[in-house]
Structure formats: structure tokens, C-alpha cells
Amino acid sequence: DLGYRQIRAMKRKMDIGGEVAKLEEKIKDSQVTVFNREIKLRSAVLQRLGHIDASGVLQLKGRAACEIDTADELLASELMLEGAFSSLDIHQVVAVTSCLVPVEKSQTQIDVQPALKEPLRILKETASHIAKVSKECGLDMNEEEYVDSFKPTLVNVVYSWSKGSKFS
């Protein structure tokens, strides 16, 4: 009787082990499916923005974005290659690109210098466009959060610094 119970317990343990293996395989398949879906959606965004072509071949914007590693690659390359900086002077460019550097989540309202208002509007508009394209392609993106993540916290300081202001 004891031997029979041990055999049943071993069989049950083996059955449970088999079920666990099947479930682990399903989880792995599910994660791969989610990952593959994410790749397809992100590729659609890259294609719509002109970073890759219909065959998935990297284009100029995509190559530029690949070289950017300290800021939001899509936004920085969109701003650069869509001409957002072409009408700005070097001081405005330096100041606006400071928004691409992640900073603490500050709720402080910055009174932006007049020369920076239009460039910042363009930055926000471009970020909004990226978020909309991402959402249209099926990515889960909160447009407002994405746009608001580019804080003008440092623009006035960087603008003044680039013009030679002294801070001591």
C-alpha cells in the first residue's frame, strides 16, 4: 500500500512537471509573440517616419538616429533632418537641444525667452507627430506624457551660456 501511494505520488509529480513544462513553453511563446508584435509596430513607425523603407532597409534618418545615444533618437533625428534647426541661430539650436537631455520631473514653469518660444513649439509639435504616428501604428503611447517629457528646464540657462554669459 505504501509503495502504491509512492508510485501514485511520483506519477502525479511527473504529470505536474509535464504541465509546468507545457505552461512554461506557452509563456515563452506568448512573450515571443508580444515581442514580434512590438517589432512589427515599431518598424511601422520607423517606416512612416522615413527611417526605414518598405523592405526594412535603413535610410538616412535611420542612420542618423542610430548615432544618437544621449537623447530621444526619433525626435532628435526628426528635428535635424526635417529642417527644424535651419532657421535658428546656433544659440537657439543649443538651447532647444537641451530639452532632449532627460532631467528630473520638475513641475516648475519656465518663463522661456522670446527667441526660444517658436523653436520650442516646433519641438513639441514634432514630438506630438511622433506620438500620433506611434499610436496610429498600434503602439501604446501617451501623447501628452511623451510631449511633456521634453522639459524646457535648461533652455534659458543654456541659451545664455552659449551667448557667453558669466554665471559666477
mmCIF file of C-alpha atoms in Angstrom:
data_model
loop_
_atom_site.group_PDB
_atom_site.id
_atom_site.type_symbol
_atom_site.label_atom_id
_atom_site.label_comp_id
_atom_site.label_asym_id
_atom_site.label_seq_id
_atom_site.Cartn_x
_atom_site.Cartn_y
_atom_site.Cartn_z
ATOM 1 C CA ASP A 1 0.000 0.000 0.000
ATOM 2 C CA LEU A 2 2.827 2.418 0.876
ATOM 3 C CA GLY A 3 4.649 1.551 -2.350
ATOM 4 C CA TYR A 4 1.470 2.129 -4.375
ATOM 5 C CA ARG A 5 0.980 5.587 -2.811
ATOM 6 C CA GLN A 6 4.593 6.472 -3.519
ATOM 7 C CA ILE A 7 4.192 5.396 -7.140
ATOM 8 C CA ARG A 8 0.992 7.479 -7.474
ATOM 9 C CA ALA A 9 2.730 10.451 -5.875
ATOM 10 C CA MET A 10 5.678 10.086 -8.260
ATOM 11 C CA LYS A 11 3.330 9.807 -11.237
ATOM 12 C CA ARG A 12 1.436 12.901 -10.055
ATOM 13 C CA LYS A 13 4.742 14.751 -9.636
ATOM 14 C CA MET A 14 5.768 13.774 -13.181
ATOM 15 C CA ASP A 15 2.358 14.857 -14.544
ATOM 16 C CA ILE A 16 2.653 18.207 -12.790
ATOM 17 C CA GLY A 17 6.202 18.566 -14.093
ATOM 18 C CA GLY A 18 4.918 17.962 -17.619
ATOM 19 C CA GLU A 19 2.150 20.527 -17.142
ATOM 20 C CA VAL A 20 4.680 23.043 -15.824
ATOM 21 C CA ALA A 21 6.890 22.480 -18.880
ATOM 22 C CA LYS A 22 3.908 23.000 -21.207
ATOM 23 C CA LEU A 23 2.905 26.186 -19.390
ATOM 24 C CA GLU A 24 6.461 27.479 -19.487
ATOM 25 C CA GLU A 25 6.524 26.834 -23.250
ATOM 26 C CA LYS A 26 3.216 28.711 -23.653
ATOM 27 C CA ILE A 27 4.608 31.645 -21.664
ATOM 28 C CA LYS A 28 7.739 31.658 -23.823
ATOM 29 C CA ASP A 29 5.627 31.544 -27.000
ATOM 30 C CA SER A 30 3.434 34.335 -25.652
ATOM 31 C CA GLN A 31 6.448 36.533 -24.872
ATOM 32 C CA VAL A 32 7.880 35.879 -28.328
ATOM 33 C CA THR A 33 4.515 36.762 -29.860
ATOM 34 C CA VAL A 34 4.355 40.015 -27.898
ATOM 35 C CA PHE A 35 7.957 40.810 -28.841
ATOM 36 C CA ASN A 36 7.316 40.085 -32.531
ATOM 37 C CA ARG A 37 4.193 42.269 -32.477
ATOM 38 C CA GLU A 38 6.189 45.093 -30.853
ATOM 39 C CA ILE A 39 8.885 44.788 -33.536
ATOM 40 C CA LYS A 40 6.274 44.995 -36.315
ATOM 41 C CA LEU A 41 4.617 48.040 -34.743
ATOM 42 C CA ARG A 42 7.915 49.840 -34.166
ATOM 43 C CA SER A 43 9.013 49.015 -37.713
ATOM 44 C CA ALA A 44 5.772 50.541 -38.998
ATOM 45 C CA VAL A 45 6.557 53.730 -37.059
ATOM 46 C CA LEU A 46 10.095 53.826 -38.434
ATOM 47 C CA GLN A 47 8.778 53.327 -41.957
ATOM 48 C CA ARG A 48 6.127 56.053 -41.612
ATOM 49 C CA LEU A 49 8.775 58.471 -40.319
ATOM 50 C CA GLY A 50 11.163 57.575 -43.136
ATOM 51 C CA HIS A 51 13.826 55.878 -41.008
ATOM 52 C CA ILE A 52 13.473 52.614 -42.951
ATOM 53 C CA ASP A 53 11.949 51.808 -46.325
ATOM 54 C CA ALA A 54 9.200 49.267 -47.092
ATOM 55 C CA SER A 55 11.813 46.500 -47.169
ATOM 56 C CA GLY A 56 13.177 47.464 -43.764
ATOM 57 C CA VAL A 57 16.356 48.977 -45.208
ATOM 58 C CA LEU A 58 17.833 51.758 -43.101
ATOM 59 C CA GLN A 59 17.532 55.238 -44.637
ATOM 60 C CA LEU A 60 19.405 58.480 -43.881
ATOM 61 C CA LYS A 61 17.122 59.392 -40.957
ATOM 62 C CA GLY A 62 17.549 55.922 -39.542
ATOM 63 C CA ARG A 63 21.323 56.100 -39.833
ATOM 64 C CA ALA A 64 21.308 59.461 -38.080
ATOM 65 C CA ALA A 65 19.052 58.120 -35.325
ATOM 66 C CA CYS A 66 21.401 55.148 -34.828
ATOM 67 C CA GLU A 67 24.230 57.523 -33.983
ATOM 68 C CA ILE A 68 22.264 59.331 -31.275
ATOM 69 C CA ASP A 69 22.549 57.740 -27.863
ATOM 70 C CA THR A 70 22.078 60.508 -25.301
ATOM 71 C CA ALA A 71 18.629 61.708 -26.319
ATOM 72 C CA ASP A 72 15.384 60.593 -27.912
ATOM 73 C CA GLU A 73 16.705 59.287 -31.224
ATOM 74 C CA LEU A 74 13.500 59.722 -33.206
ATOM 75 C CA LEU A 75 12.844 63.269 -32.066
ATOM 76 C CA ALA A 76 16.450 64.401 -32.488
ATOM 77 C CA SER A 77 16.716 62.960 -35.995
ATOM 78 C CA GLU A 78 13.301 64.338 -36.998
ATOM 79 C CA LEU A 79 14.276 67.817 -35.822
ATOM 80 C CA MET A 80 17.636 67.661 -37.582
ATOM 81 C CA LEU A 81 16.557 66.189 -40.877
ATOM 82 C CA GLU A 82 13.173 67.877 -41.274
ATOM 83 C CA GLY A 83 14.752 71.336 -41.123
ATOM 84 C CA ALA A 84 13.598 72.441 -37.678
ATOM 85 C CA PHE A 85 17.019 73.921 -36.971
ATOM 86 C CA SER A 86 17.635 75.542 -40.355
ATOM 87 C CA SER A 87 16.152 78.935 -39.470
ATOM 88 C CA LEU A 88 17.654 79.027 -35.955
ATOM 89 C CA ASP A 89 20.909 80.571 -34.869
ATOM 90 C CA ILE A 90 23.467 78.401 -33.084
ATOM 91 C CA HIS A 91 22.385 79.679 -29.645
ATOM 92 C CA GLN A 92 18.777 78.664 -30.245
ATOM 93 C CA VAL A 93 19.821 75.230 -31.512
ATOM 94 C CA VAL A 94 21.980 74.601 -28.440
ATOM 95 C CA ALA A 95 19.208 75.788 -26.115
ATOM 96 C CA VAL A 96 16.446 73.738 -27.768
ATOM 97 C CA THR A 97 18.524 70.573 -27.866
ATOM 98 C CA SER A 98 18.900 70.865 -24.085
ATOM 99 C CA CYS A 99 15.259 69.716 -23.959
ATOM 100 C CA LEU A 100 16.361 66.371 -25.380
ATOM 101 C CA VAL A 101 18.502 65.665 -22.320
ATOM 102 C CA PRO A 102 16.474 63.877 -19.638
ATOM 103 C CA VAL A 103 16.040 65.958 -16.481
ATOM 104 C CA GLU A 104 14.235 65.431 -13.216
ATOM 105 C CA LYS A 105 10.479 65.592 -13.419
ATOM 106 C CA SER A 106 10.080 69.204 -12.475
ATOM 107 C CA GLN A 107 6.712 70.904 -12.388
ATOM 108 C CA THR A 108 8.353 74.332 -12.330
ATOM 109 C CA GLN A 109 7.022 76.597 -15.054
ATOM 110 C CA ILE A 110 9.844 78.174 -17.031
ATOM 111 C CA ASP A 111 9.381 81.645 -18.482
ATOM 112 C CA VAL A 112 11.071 80.929 -21.801
ATOM 113 C CA GLN A 113 12.940 83.730 -23.528
ATOM 114 C CA PRO A 114 11.075 85.080 -26.582
ATOM 115 C CA ALA A 115 13.749 83.855 -29.019
ATOM 116 C CA LEU A 116 13.107 80.284 -27.853
ATOM 117 C CA LYS A 117 9.297 80.157 -27.924
ATOM 118 C CA GLU A 118 8.927 79.230 -31.595
ATOM 119 C CA PRO A 119 11.736 76.639 -31.606
ATOM 120 C CA LEU A 120 10.194 75.011 -28.523
ATOM 121 C CA ARG A 121 6.780 74.990 -30.183
ATOM 122 C CA ILE A 122 8.313 73.173 -33.151
ATOM 123 C CA LEU A 123 9.989 70.658 -30.837
ATOM 124 C CA LYS A 124 6.674 69.933 -29.078
ATOM 125 C CA GLU A 125 4.839 69.743 -32.410
ATOM 126 C CA THR A 126 7.397 67.258 -33.745
ATOM 127 C CA ALA A 127 7.167 65.155 -30.571
ATOM 128 C CA SER A 128 3.381 65.188 -30.913
ATOM 129 C CA HIS A 129 3.687 63.993 -34.520
ATOM 130 C CA ILE A 130 5.926 61.087 -33.464
ATOM 131 C CA ALA A 131 3.452 60.114 -30.734
ATOM 132 C CA LYS A 132 0.495 60.270 -33.131
ATOM 133 C CA VAL A 133 2.271 58.129 -35.726
ATOM 134 C CA SER A 134 3.205 55.654 -32.988
ATOM 135 C CA LYS A 135 -0.408 55.434 -31.806
ATOM 136 C CA GLU A 136 -1.720 55.119 -35.382
ATOM 137 C CA CYS A 137 0.685 52.220 -35.904
ATOM 138 C CA GLY A 138 -0.703 50.488 -32.808
ATOM 139 C CA LEU A 139 1.894 51.300 -30.161
ATOM 140 C CA ASP A 140 0.639 52.127 -26.712
ATOM 141 C CA MET A 141 1.888 55.682 -26.277
ATOM 142 C CA ASN A 142 0.514 58.532 -24.229
ATOM 143 C CA GLU A 143 0.974 61.563 -26.472
ATOM 144 C CA GLU A 144 0.722 64.126 -23.692
ATOM 145 C CA GLU A 145 3.263 62.317 -21.490
ATOM 146 C CA TYR A 146 5.659 61.894 -24.396
ATOM 147 C CA VAL A 147 5.455 65.555 -25.425
ATOM 148 C CA ASP A 148 5.720 66.733 -21.814
ATOM 149 C CA SER A 149 8.825 64.595 -21.257
ATOM 150 C CA PHE A 150 10.855 67.192 -23.169
ATOM 151 C CA LYS A 151 11.243 69.820 -20.480
ATOM 152 C CA PRO A 152 12.483 73.354 -21.185
ATOM 153 C CA THR A 153 14.150 73.386 -17.756
ATOM 154 C CA LEU A 154 17.593 74.297 -19.076
ATOM 155 C CA VAL A 155 16.790 76.306 -22.226
ATOM 156 C CA ASN A 156 17.266 79.791 -20.768
ATOM 157 C CA VAL A 157 20.480 78.863 -18.961
ATOM 158 C CA VAL A 158 21.947 77.081 -21.987
ATOM 159 C CA TYR A 159 20.916 79.934 -24.279
ATOM 160 C CA SER A 160 22.598 82.495 -22.028
ATOM 161 C CA TRP A 161 25.678 80.283 -21.628
ATOM 162 C CA SER A 162 26.016 79.862 -25.402
ATOM 163 C CA LYS A 163 25.972 83.657 -25.754
ATOM 164 C CA GLY A 164 28.856 83.970 -23.300
ATOM 165 C CA SER A 165 27.035 84.926 -20.109
ATOM 166 C CA LYS A 166 29.017 84.578 -16.891
ATOM 167 C CA PHE A 167 27.475 82.669 -14.022
ATOM 168 C CA SER A 168 29.931 83.450 -11.240
#
